[in-house]
Amino acid sequence: MVMEILGHPDYLRVLSSLRGADGLRFSQIQKSLDLNPTQVNRALKVLAKGLWIIPRTVPTDAGRIPVEYRLGKRGAVMLELFDNLRVQAERRRAELGAAEVDELRRVCG
């Protein structure tokens, strides 16, 4: 499952969008990442299935039951590991190349 997430930059971007958030709805994730609905839907399904994110329903007074997504413990650990990778890549920028290091930064802010 880890390799599946690493193989799909959109999955990492969705995880990263939930960092520090108290919960985001589908449309908020989509707009913040400028992804199409299919990409967001696919990422949310995979991430929720693996418990990387936790969907939570939030009933409203209007009777709607929107879903908010939060970072799960596994997702938080994955982001921490990815942050460590990015820091090490920055330290070795000369060896890896600027384009590769910049790509890591773009994928997971």
Short mmCIF file of C-alpha atoms in Angstrom, two decimals:
data_model
loop_
_atom_site.label_atom_id
_atom_site.label_comp_id
_atom_site.label_asym_id
_atom_site.label_seq_id
_atom_site.Cartn_x
_atom_site.Cartn_y
_atom_site.Cartn_z
CA MET A 1 0.00 0.00 0.00
CA VAL A 2 2.89 2.40 0.71
CA MET A 3 4.24 1.92 -2.80
CA GLU A 4 0.79 2.59 -4.25
CA ILE A 5 0.70 5.93 -2.44
CA LEU A 6 4.24 6.82 -3.47
CA GLY A 7 3.41 5.90 -7.06
CA HIS A 8 0.53 8.39 -7.23
CA PRO A 9 1.52 11.98 -6.56
CA ASP A 10 -2.17 12.91 -6.27
CA TYR A 11 -2.51 10.65 -3.23
CA LEU A 12 0.41 12.38 -1.52
CA ARG A 13 -1.00 15.77 -2.43
CA VAL A 14 -4.37 14.88 -0.90
CA LEU A 15 -2.64 13.66 2.26
CA SER A 16 -0.62 16.84 2.40
CA SER A 17 -3.72 19.01 1.96
CA LEU A 18 -5.10 17.54 5.19
CA ARG A 19 -1.99 18.38 7.17
CA GLY A 20 -2.94 20.71 9.99
CA ALA A 21 -6.58 20.83 8.91
CA ASP A 22 -9.37 20.05 11.33
CA GLY A 23 -11.24 18.36 8.50
CA LEU A 24 -11.82 19.24 4.86
CA ARG A 25 -14.72 18.44 2.58
CA PHE A 26 -14.34 16.99 -0.92
CA SER A 27 -14.83 20.34 -2.64
CA GLN A 28 -12.29 22.06 -0.38
CA ILE A 29 -9.67 19.43 -1.21
CA GLN A 30 -10.46 19.63 -4.91
CA LYS A 31 -10.22 23.42 -5.05
CA SER A 32 -7.05 23.65 -2.96
CA LEU A 33 -5.24 21.15 -5.20
CA ASP A 34 -6.85 22.10 -8.51
CA LEU A 35 -7.55 18.45 -9.32
CA ASN A 36 -10.54 17.09 -11.19
CA PRO A 37 -13.25 15.30 -9.18
CA THR A 38 -12.26 11.87 -10.47
CA GLN A 39 -8.68 12.28 -9.22
CA VAL A 40 -9.84 13.44 -5.79
CA ASN A 41 -12.48 10.71 -5.52
CA ARG A 42 -9.98 7.98 -6.43
CA ALA A 43 -7.41 9.29 -3.96
CA LEU A 44 -9.94 9.60 -1.13
CA LYS A 45 -11.20 6.05 -1.68
CA VAL A 46 -7.72 4.53 -1.66
CA LEU A 47 -6.54 6.60 1.30
CA ALA A 48 -9.67 5.89 3.36
CA LYS A 49 -9.49 2.17 2.60
CA GLY A 50 -5.94 2.04 3.96
CA LEU A 51 -6.81 4.23 6.97
CA TRP A 52 -4.40 6.94 5.79
CA ILE A 53 -7.30 9.35 6.13
CA ILE A 54 -10.46 9.16 8.21
CA PRO A 55 -13.80 10.22 6.73
CA ARG A 56 -16.24 11.67 9.23
CA THR A 57 -19.85 12.63 8.70
CA VAL A 58 -20.95 15.96 10.11
CA PRO A 59 -24.75 16.41 10.25
CA THR A 60 -25.99 19.95 9.70
CA ASP A 61 -29.15 21.75 10.79
CA ALA A 62 -30.28 21.79 7.16
CA GLY A 63 -30.43 17.99 7.15
CA ARG A 64 -27.40 17.49 4.92
CA ILE A 65 -24.73 15.06 6.04
CA PRO A 66 -21.46 16.22 4.50
CA VAL A 67 -18.29 14.18 4.87
CA GLU A 68 -15.10 15.72 6.19
CA TYR A 69 -11.76 14.04 5.77
CA ARG A 70 -9.02 14.12 8.40
CA LEU A 71 -5.52 12.84 8.40
CA GLY A 72 -5.28 9.43 10.08
CA LYS A 73 -2.34 8.28 12.18
CA ARG A 74 -0.91 6.33 9.27
CA GLY A 75 -1.20 9.37 7.02
CA ALA A 76 0.52 11.59 9.57
CA VAL A 77 3.41 9.12 9.81
CA MET A 78 3.66 8.93 6.01
CA LEU A 79 3.89 12.72 5.78
CA GLU A 80 6.53 12.80 8.50
CA LEU A 81 8.61 10.22 6.62
CA PHE A 82 8.14 12.11 3.38
CA ASP A 83 9.23 15.33 5.12
CA ASN A 84 12.41 13.57 6.24
CA LEU A 85 13.02 12.41 2.68
CA ARG A 86 12.55 15.95 1.40
CA VAL A 87 14.97 17.37 3.99
CA GLN A 88 17.62 14.81 3.05
CA ALA A 89 17.05 15.52 -0.63
CA GLU A 90 17.58 19.25 0.00
CA ARG A 91 20.87 18.46 1.73
CA ARG A 92 21.97 16.45 -1.29
CA ARG A 93 20.61 18.79 -3.94
CA ALA A 94 23.94 18.88 -5.77
CA GLU A 95 24.02 15.09 -6.07
CA LEU A 96 20.33 14.56 -6.90
CA GLY A 97 19.77 17.60 -9.06
CA ALA A 98 17.61 20.64 -8.52
CA ALA A 99 14.73 19.35 -10.67
CA GLU A 100 14.32 16.19 -8.59
CA VAL A 101 14.41 18.07 -5.30
CA ASP A 102 11.90 20.62 -6.60
CA GLU A 103 9.63 17.78 -7.71
CA LEU A 104 9.60 16.37 -4.16
CA ARG A 105 8.71 19.79 -2.81
CA ARG A 106 5.85 20.23 -5.33
CA VAL A 107 4.33 16.85 -4.60
CA CYS A 108 4.12 17.23 -0.86
CA GLY A 109 4.59 20.89 -0.07
#
